[in-house]
Amino acid sequence: MSEDEAAWDRVIDDYERHLTLERDLTPHTVRGYVTDVRGLAEHAERLGVRDPADLTIRTMRSHLAQQKSLGRARSTLARRSTSLRVFTAWLRRTGRAENDAAALLASPAARRELPATLSATDVRAVLDAAAERIETDAVTGTRDLAILEVLYATGIRVGELVGLDRDDIDTGRRVVRVFGKGRKERTVPFGLPAQDALDAWLQHGRPQIVTESSGPAVFLGVRGGRIDPRTVREVVHRRLGEVEGIADLGPHGLRHTAATHLLEGGADLRSVQEVLGHASIGTTQIYTHVSNERLRAAFRQAHPRA
């Protein structure tokens, strides 16, 4: 390893520790930030930038331009611009650079595509089909139904679901405590169907596969350990795929669906923002566009003079 590479590696290692220990970001988020910075480091070294302290906005614009030429999406470029700004601000704040090189780095405007969602009828069909599977696969069938019910009832993320412990669920008040991005805590309500599914899993399904390694985890894999995000995604894709004519949207599609149905049912935007754990209400506003699109589609289909 050359001295140049060692300089970059030392700084990136320090930055990763900062994100993990001081900012307490999730492993997934830390990995994203670090990956973006390593991509910048490789590009900078090719241009002869031997030390992160020598970064310039020209180098970073060159890096993003190259990414654009490779066909990266606008949303990806916008995220990487944010990553670079966070990194150079940290360099300046910690005395590793004299200037914040990316302070004036602009982000490309990302096209905000409307998220795909399921109708209430589609959701009911998926949940009914999942309930029927319990007859032939009692343990995992009970677990899978509880996973689907909780994801749809609360709109929580997969990472938040797998992190749930027994003490995070208050069945008396029908609320669940989750830790979102940046370990921010919030409380999300859920309905009676989700409670019934959770009760069935915790009382009858989970005890059949629980082991010493299970700990307080709510949802378990078949070997008794805490379920991992990949398994949850496989469960959702599999259950959606079992119902003919249902779009395979995955777990995030259930989150989009929950938010859209809340707004269509009369919930205000601020309440939906709190349920989803969005830092900015601007992120939540896209669901109002989904609701409006559905309204227009219903009007075009039903009104004789549409």
GROMACS .gro file of C-alpha atoms in nm:
model
  306
    1MET     CA    1   0.000   0.000   0.000
    2SER     CA    2   0.138   0.342  -0.096
    3GLU     CA    3   0.155   0.636   0.145
    4ASP     CA    4  -0.121   0.805  -0.056
    5GLU     CA    5  -0.355   0.509  -0.017
    6ALA     CA    6  -0.267   0.485   0.352
    7ALA     CA    7  -0.359   0.853   0.405
    8TRP     CA    8  -0.702   0.801   0.253
    9ASP     CA    9  -0.757   0.474   0.440
   10ARG     CA   10  -0.665   0.629   0.776
   11VAL     CA   11  -0.908   0.915   0.727
   12ILE     CA   12  -1.189   0.692   0.601
   13ASP     CA   13  -1.140   0.454   0.896
   14ASP     CA   14  -1.166   0.751   1.134
   15TYR     CA   15  -1.475   0.872   0.951
   16GLU     CA   16  -1.639   0.531   0.976
   17ARG     CA   17  -1.576   0.525   1.352
   18HIS     CA   18  -1.728   0.873   1.378
   19LEU     CA   19  -2.044   0.764   1.196
   20THR     CA   20  -2.076   0.448   1.405
   21LEU     CA   21  -1.979   0.564   1.753
   22GLU     CA   22  -2.055   0.935   1.761
   23ARG     CA   23  -2.352   0.963   1.528
   24ASP     CA   24  -2.485   0.615   1.613
   25LEU     CA   25  -2.602   0.551   1.258
   26THR     CA   26  -2.724   0.209   1.151
   27PRO     CA   27  -2.472  -0.030   0.989
   28HIS     CA   28  -2.657   0.004   0.659
   29THR     CA   29  -2.634   0.384   0.663
   30VAL     CA   30  -2.269   0.380   0.766
   31ARG     CA   31  -2.190   0.138   0.487
   32GLY     CA   32  -2.358   0.368   0.235
   33TYR     CA   33  -2.167   0.677   0.347
   34VAL     CA   34  -1.834   0.496   0.355
   35THR     CA   35  -1.887   0.332   0.015
   36ASP     CA   36  -1.959   0.672  -0.140
   37VAL     CA   37  -1.645   0.821   0.013
   38ARG     CA   38  -1.430   0.531  -0.101
   39GLY     CA   39  -1.558   0.585  -0.454
   40LEU     CA   40  -1.451   0.950  -0.429
   41ALA     CA   41  -1.110   0.845  -0.292
   42GLU     CA   42  -1.044   0.615  -0.586
   43HIS     CA   43  -1.135   0.889  -0.833
   44ALA     CA   44  -0.931   1.153  -0.646
   45GLU     CA   45  -0.621   0.933  -0.640
   46ARG     CA   46  -0.644   0.882  -1.016
   47LEU     CA   47  -0.641   1.261  -1.049
   48GLY     CA   48  -0.337   1.289  -0.825
   49VAL     CA   49  -0.510   1.408  -0.508
   50ARG     CA   50  -0.285   1.247  -0.252
   51ASP     CA   51  -0.461   1.349   0.066
   52PRO     CA   52  -0.827   1.416   0.159
   53ALA     CA   53  -0.716   1.758   0.287
   54ASP     CA   54  -0.638   1.854  -0.076
   55LEU     CA   55  -0.987   1.786  -0.207
   56THR     CA   56  -1.147   2.057  -0.420
   57ILE     CA   57  -1.498   2.105  -0.546
   58ARG     CA   58  -1.359   2.052  -0.896
   59THR     CA   59  -1.247   1.700  -0.803
   60MET     CA   60  -1.586   1.615  -0.663
   61ARG     CA   61  -1.771   1.755  -0.962
   62SER     CA   62  -1.544   1.547  -1.183
   63HIS     CA   63  -1.631   1.239  -0.977
   64LEU     CA   64  -2.006   1.299  -1.005
   65ALA     CA   65  -1.976   1.372  -1.377
   66GLN     CA   66  -1.805   1.038  -1.425
   67GLN     CA   67  -2.082   0.867  -1.227
   68LYS     CA   68  -2.339   1.034  -1.449
   69SER     CA   69  -2.157   0.913  -1.761
   70LEU     CA   70  -2.182   0.559  -1.623
   71GLY     CA   71  -2.560   0.591  -1.619
   72ARG     CA   72  -2.617   0.641  -1.248
   73ALA     CA   73  -2.969   0.753  -1.161
   74ARG     CA   74  -3.039   1.110  -1.051
   75SER     CA   75  -3.142   0.983  -0.710
   76THR     CA   76  -2.808   0.802  -0.675
   77LEU     CA   77  -2.614   1.112  -0.774
   78ALA     CA   78  -2.814   1.323  -0.530
   79ARG     CA   79  -2.740   1.078  -0.249
   80ARG     CA   80  -2.370   1.072  -0.330
   81SER     CA   81  -2.358   1.452  -0.337
   82THR     CA   82  -2.503   1.451   0.013
   83SER     CA   83  -2.248   1.192   0.124
   84LEU     CA   84  -1.962   1.408  -0.004
   85ARG     CA   85  -2.094   1.718   0.171
   86VAL     CA   86  -2.124   1.531   0.501
   87PHE     CA   87  -1.769   1.397   0.461
   88THR     CA   88  -1.600   1.727   0.377
   89ALA     CA   89  -1.790   1.908   0.654
   90TRP     CA   90  -1.649   1.649   0.895
   91LEU     CA   91  -1.298   1.699   0.752
   92ARG     CA   92  -1.324   2.074   0.815
   93ARG     CA   93  -1.484   2.039   1.159
   94THR     CA   94  -1.217   1.797   1.283
   95GLY     CA   95  -0.924   2.000   1.150
   96ARG     CA   96  -0.835   1.751   0.879
   97ALA     CA   97  -0.891   2.014   0.610
   98GLU     CA   98  -0.874   2.393   0.609
   99ASN     CA   99  -1.186   2.437   0.398
  100ASP     CA  100  -1.516   2.258   0.343
  101ALA     CA  101  -1.459   2.172  -0.022
  102ALA     CA  102  -1.812   2.048  -0.090
  103ALA     CA  103  -1.998   2.330   0.084
  104LEU     CA  104  -2.113   2.467  -0.252
  105LEU     CA  105  -2.158   2.129  -0.421
  106ALA     CA  106  -2.508   2.116  -0.568
  107SER     CA  107  -2.721   1.804  -0.584
  108PRO     CA  108  -2.892   1.709  -0.910
  109ALA     CA  109  -3.266   1.736  -0.873
  110ALA     CA  110  -3.402   1.385  -0.839
  111ARG     CA  111  -3.717   1.292  -1.024
  112ARG     CA  112  -3.965   1.184  -0.760
  113GLU     CA  113  -4.152   0.888  -0.900
  114LEU     CA  114  -4.477   0.798  -0.733
  115PRO     CA  115  -4.433   0.478  -0.528
  116ALA     CA  116  -4.635   0.176  -0.635
  117THR     CA  117  -4.895   0.063  -0.384
  118LEU     CA  118  -5.157  -0.206  -0.336
  119SER     CA  119  -5.528  -0.145  -0.308
  120ALA     CA  120  -5.712  -0.234   0.012
  121THR     CA  121  -5.867  -0.528  -0.173
  122ASP     CA  122  -5.524  -0.653  -0.278
  123VAL     CA  123  -5.391  -0.629   0.077
  124ARG     CA  124  -5.690  -0.822   0.209
  125ALA     CA  125  -5.633  -1.096  -0.049
  126VAL     CA  126  -5.266  -1.128   0.048
  127LEU     CA  127  -5.343  -1.145   0.420
  128ASP     CA  128  -5.626  -1.394   0.369
  129ALA     CA  129  -5.399  -1.617   0.162
  130ALA     CA  130  -5.124  -1.596   0.424
  131ALA     CA  131  -5.374  -1.692   0.695
  132GLU     CA  132  -5.480  -1.998   0.496
  133ARG     CA  133  -5.118  -2.115   0.476
  134ILE     CA  134  -5.114  -2.160   0.854
  135GLU     CA  135  -5.317  -2.479   0.812
  136THR     CA  136  -5.028  -2.649   0.631
  137ASP     CA  137  -4.734  -2.463   0.786
  138ALA     CA  138  -4.832  -2.365   1.137
  139VAL     CA  139  -4.510  -2.215   1.274
  140THR     CA  140  -4.367  -2.017   0.984
  141GLY     CA  141  -4.717  -1.952   0.853
  142THR     CA  142  -4.812  -1.787   1.182
  143ARG     CA  143  -4.488  -1.587   1.180
  144ASP     CA  144  -4.527  -1.475   0.819
  145LEU     CA  145  -4.883  -1.355   0.876
  146ALA     CA  146  -4.768  -1.156   1.180
  147ILE     CA  147  -4.487  -1.000   0.975
  148LEU     CA  148  -4.726  -0.896   0.699
  149GLU     CA  149  -4.985  -0.762   0.942
  150VAL     CA  150  -4.729  -0.558   1.137
  151LEU     CA  151  -4.561  -0.414   0.826
  152TYR     CA  152  -4.894  -0.308   0.678
  153ALA     CA  153  -5.047  -0.187   1.007
  154THR     CA  154  -4.750   0.025   1.111
  155GLY     CA  155  -4.561   0.112   0.793
  156ILE     CA  156  -4.231   0.043   0.969
  157ARG     CA  157  -3.913  -0.040   0.779
  158VAL     CA  158  -3.772  -0.393   0.754
  159GLY     CA  159  -3.473  -0.295   0.966
  160GLU     CA  160  -3.707  -0.164   1.234
  161LEU     CA  161  -3.914  -0.482   1.225
  162VAL     CA  162  -3.620  -0.719   1.270
  163GLY     CA  163  -3.494  -0.509   1.561
  164LEU     CA  164  -3.815  -0.546   1.761
  165ASP     CA  165  -3.786  -0.698   2.109
  166ARG     CA  166  -4.067  -0.837   2.321
  167ASP     CA  167  -4.065  -0.529   2.545
  168ASP     CA  168  -4.115  -0.303   2.243
  169ILE     CA  169  -4.471  -0.429   2.196
  170ASP     CA  170  -4.748  -0.301   2.420
  171THR     CA  171  -5.052  -0.511   2.333
  172GLY     CA  172  -5.261  -0.337   2.597
  173ARG     CA  173  -5.233  -0.001   2.421
  174ARG     CA  174  -5.167  -0.165   2.083
  175VAL     CA  175  -4.851   0.033   2.011
  176VAL     CA  176  -4.501  -0.069   1.911
  177ARG     CA  177  -4.178   0.112   1.992
  178VAL     CA  178  -3.930   0.125   1.705
  179PHE     CA  179  -3.586   0.273   1.656
  180GLY     CA  180  -3.551   0.436   1.315
  181LYS     CA  181  -3.269   0.605   1.129
  182GLY     CA  182  -3.013   0.754   1.363
  183ARG     CA  183  -3.162   0.539   1.642
  184LYS     CA  184  -3.449   0.785   1.676
  185GLU     CA  185  -3.725   0.633   1.884
  186ARG     CA  186  -4.092   0.660   1.797
  187THR     CA  187  -4.415   0.488   1.899
  188VAL     CA  188  -4.648   0.355   1.629
  189PRO     CA  189  -5.002   0.226   1.681
  190PHE     CA  190  -5.141  -0.090   1.524
  191GLY     CA  191  -5.488  -0.238   1.491
  192LEU     CA  192  -5.668  -0.544   1.622
  193PRO     CA  193  -5.586  -0.773   1.323
  194ALA     CA  194  -5.214  -0.708   1.376
  195GLN     CA  195  -5.253  -0.771   1.749
  196ASP     CA  196  -5.432  -1.101   1.685
  197ALA     CA  197  -5.158  -1.210   1.446
  198LEU     CA  198  -4.886  -1.108   1.692
  199ASP     CA  199  -5.058  -1.287   1.980
  200ALA     CA  200  -5.085  -1.605   1.776
  201TRP     CA  201  -4.717  -1.590   1.684
  202LEU     CA  202  -4.590  -1.503   2.032
  203GLN     CA  203  -4.811  -1.753   2.214
  204HIS     CA  204  -4.815  -2.048   1.973
  205GLY     CA  205  -4.557  -2.008   1.695
  206ARG     CA  206  -4.250  -1.853   1.855
  207PRO     CA  207  -4.235  -2.095   2.154
  208GLN     CA  208  -4.191  -2.387   1.911
  209ILE     CA  209  -3.863  -2.258   1.766
  210VAL     CA  210  -3.725  -2.040   2.046
  211THR     CA  211  -3.371  -2.124   2.161
  212GLU     CA  212  -3.117  -1.983   2.405
  213SER     CA  213  -2.985  -1.763   2.125
  214SER     CA  214  -3.327  -1.610   2.056
  215GLY     CA  215  -3.297  -1.348   2.326
  216PRO     CA  216  -3.585  -1.099   2.338
  217ALA     CA  217  -3.630  -1.088   1.958
  218VAL     CA  218  -3.993  -1.081   1.848
  219PHE     CA  219  -3.943  -1.244   1.510
  220LEU     CA  220  -3.720  -1.548   1.470
  221GLY     CA  221  -3.571  -1.741   1.184
  222VAL     CA  222  -3.631  -2.115   1.151
  223ARG     CA  223  -3.320  -2.189   1.361
  224GLY     CA  224  -3.436  -1.972   1.647
  225GLY     CA  225  -3.212  -1.669   1.601
  226ARG     CA  226  -3.334  -1.315   1.540
  227ILE     CA  227  -3.475  -1.300   1.188
  228ASP     CA  228  -3.261  -1.108   0.938
  229PRO     CA  229  -3.378  -0.845   0.686
  230ARG     CA  230  -3.311  -1.071   0.388
  231THR     CA  231  -3.545  -1.338   0.523
  232VAL     CA  232  -3.818  -1.080   0.585
  233ARG     CA  233  -3.789  -0.957   0.226
  234GLU     CA  234  -3.807  -1.315   0.100
  235VAL     CA  235  -4.117  -1.377   0.311
  236VAL     CA  236  -4.298  -1.071   0.175
  237HIS     CA  237  -4.203  -1.140  -0.188
  238ARG     CA  238  -4.310  -1.504  -0.152
  239ARG     CA  239  -4.646  -1.424   0.008
  240LEU     CA  240  -4.727  -1.153  -0.245
  241GLY     CA  241  -4.630  -1.388  -0.528
  242GLU     CA  242  -4.874  -1.651  -0.406
  243VAL     CA  243  -5.174  -1.432  -0.493
  244GLU     CA  244  -5.247  -1.410  -0.863
  245GLY     CA  245  -5.263  -1.058  -1.006
  246ILE     CA  246  -5.091  -0.892  -0.708
  247ALA     CA  247  -4.794  -0.669  -0.783
  248ASP     CA  248  -4.474  -0.792  -0.617
  249LEU     CA  249  -4.379  -0.470  -0.439
  250GLY     CA  250  -4.181  -0.614  -0.150
  251PRO     CA  251  -4.176  -0.484   0.209
  252HIS     CA  252  -4.119  -0.121   0.114
  253GLY     CA  253  -4.428  -0.146  -0.103
  254LEU     CA  254  -4.626  -0.235   0.209
  255ARG     CA  255  -4.483   0.075   0.378
  256HIS     CA  256  -4.592   0.290   0.082
  257THR     CA  257  -4.931   0.121   0.088
  258ALA     CA  258  -4.981   0.180   0.461
  259ALA     CA  259  -4.898   0.551   0.424
  260THR     CA  260  -5.128   0.595   0.124
  261HIS     CA  261  -5.418   0.416   0.292
  262LEU     CA  262  -5.376   0.629   0.605
  263LEU     CA  263  -5.406   0.948   0.401
  264GLU     CA  264  -5.698   0.814   0.200
  265GLY     CA  265  -5.868   0.723   0.527
  266GLY     CA  266  -5.845   1.080   0.653
  267ALA     CA  267  -5.517   1.091   0.849
  268ASP     CA  268  -5.338   1.426   0.835
  269LEU     CA  269  -4.993   1.458   0.682
  270ARG     CA  270  -4.817   1.531   1.012
  271SER     CA  271  -4.956   1.216   1.171
  272VAL     CA  272  -4.838   1.005   0.876
  273GLN     CA  273  -4.496   1.170   0.901
  274GLU     CA  274  -4.473   1.065   1.266
  275VAL     CA  275  -4.587   0.711   1.192
  276LEU     CA  276  -4.329   0.666   0.916
  277GLY     CA  277  -4.050   0.839   1.106
  278HIS     CA  278  -3.967   1.086   0.829
  279ALA     CA  279  -3.734   1.366   0.937
  280SER     CA  280  -3.891   1.603   0.683
  281ILE     CA  281  -4.257   1.636   0.598
  282GLY     CA  282  -4.147   1.691   0.239
  283THR     CA  283  -4.065   1.322   0.220
  284THR     CA  284  -4.415   1.234   0.335
  285GLN     CA  285  -4.585   1.466   0.088
  286ILE     CA  286  -4.528   1.229  -0.202
  287TYR     CA  287  -4.810   1.014  -0.062
  288THR     CA  288  -5.057   1.295  -0.113
  289HIS     CA  289  -4.966   1.280  -0.482
  290VAL     CA  290  -5.036   0.905  -0.482
  291SER     CA  291  -5.378   0.967  -0.326
  292ASN     CA  292  -5.455   1.242  -0.576
  293GLU     CA  293  -5.354   1.019  -0.867
  294ARG     CA  294  -5.588   0.748  -0.741
  295LEU     CA  295  -5.868   1.000  -0.709
  296ARG     CA  296  -5.814   1.120  -1.066
  297ALA     CA  297  -5.801   0.762  -1.192
  298ALA     CA  298  -6.129   0.681  -1.016
  299PHE     CA  299  -6.286   0.996  -1.160
  300ARG     CA  300  -6.175   0.911  -1.514
  301GLN     CA  301  -6.313   0.560  -1.480
  302ALA     CA  302  -6.643   0.645  -1.314
  303HIS     CA  303  -6.756   0.988  -1.435
  304PRO     CA  304  -6.949   0.989  -1.763
  305ARG     CA  305  -6.794   1.319  -1.868
  306ALA     CA  306  -6.441   1.251  -1.748
   0.00000   0.00000   0.00000
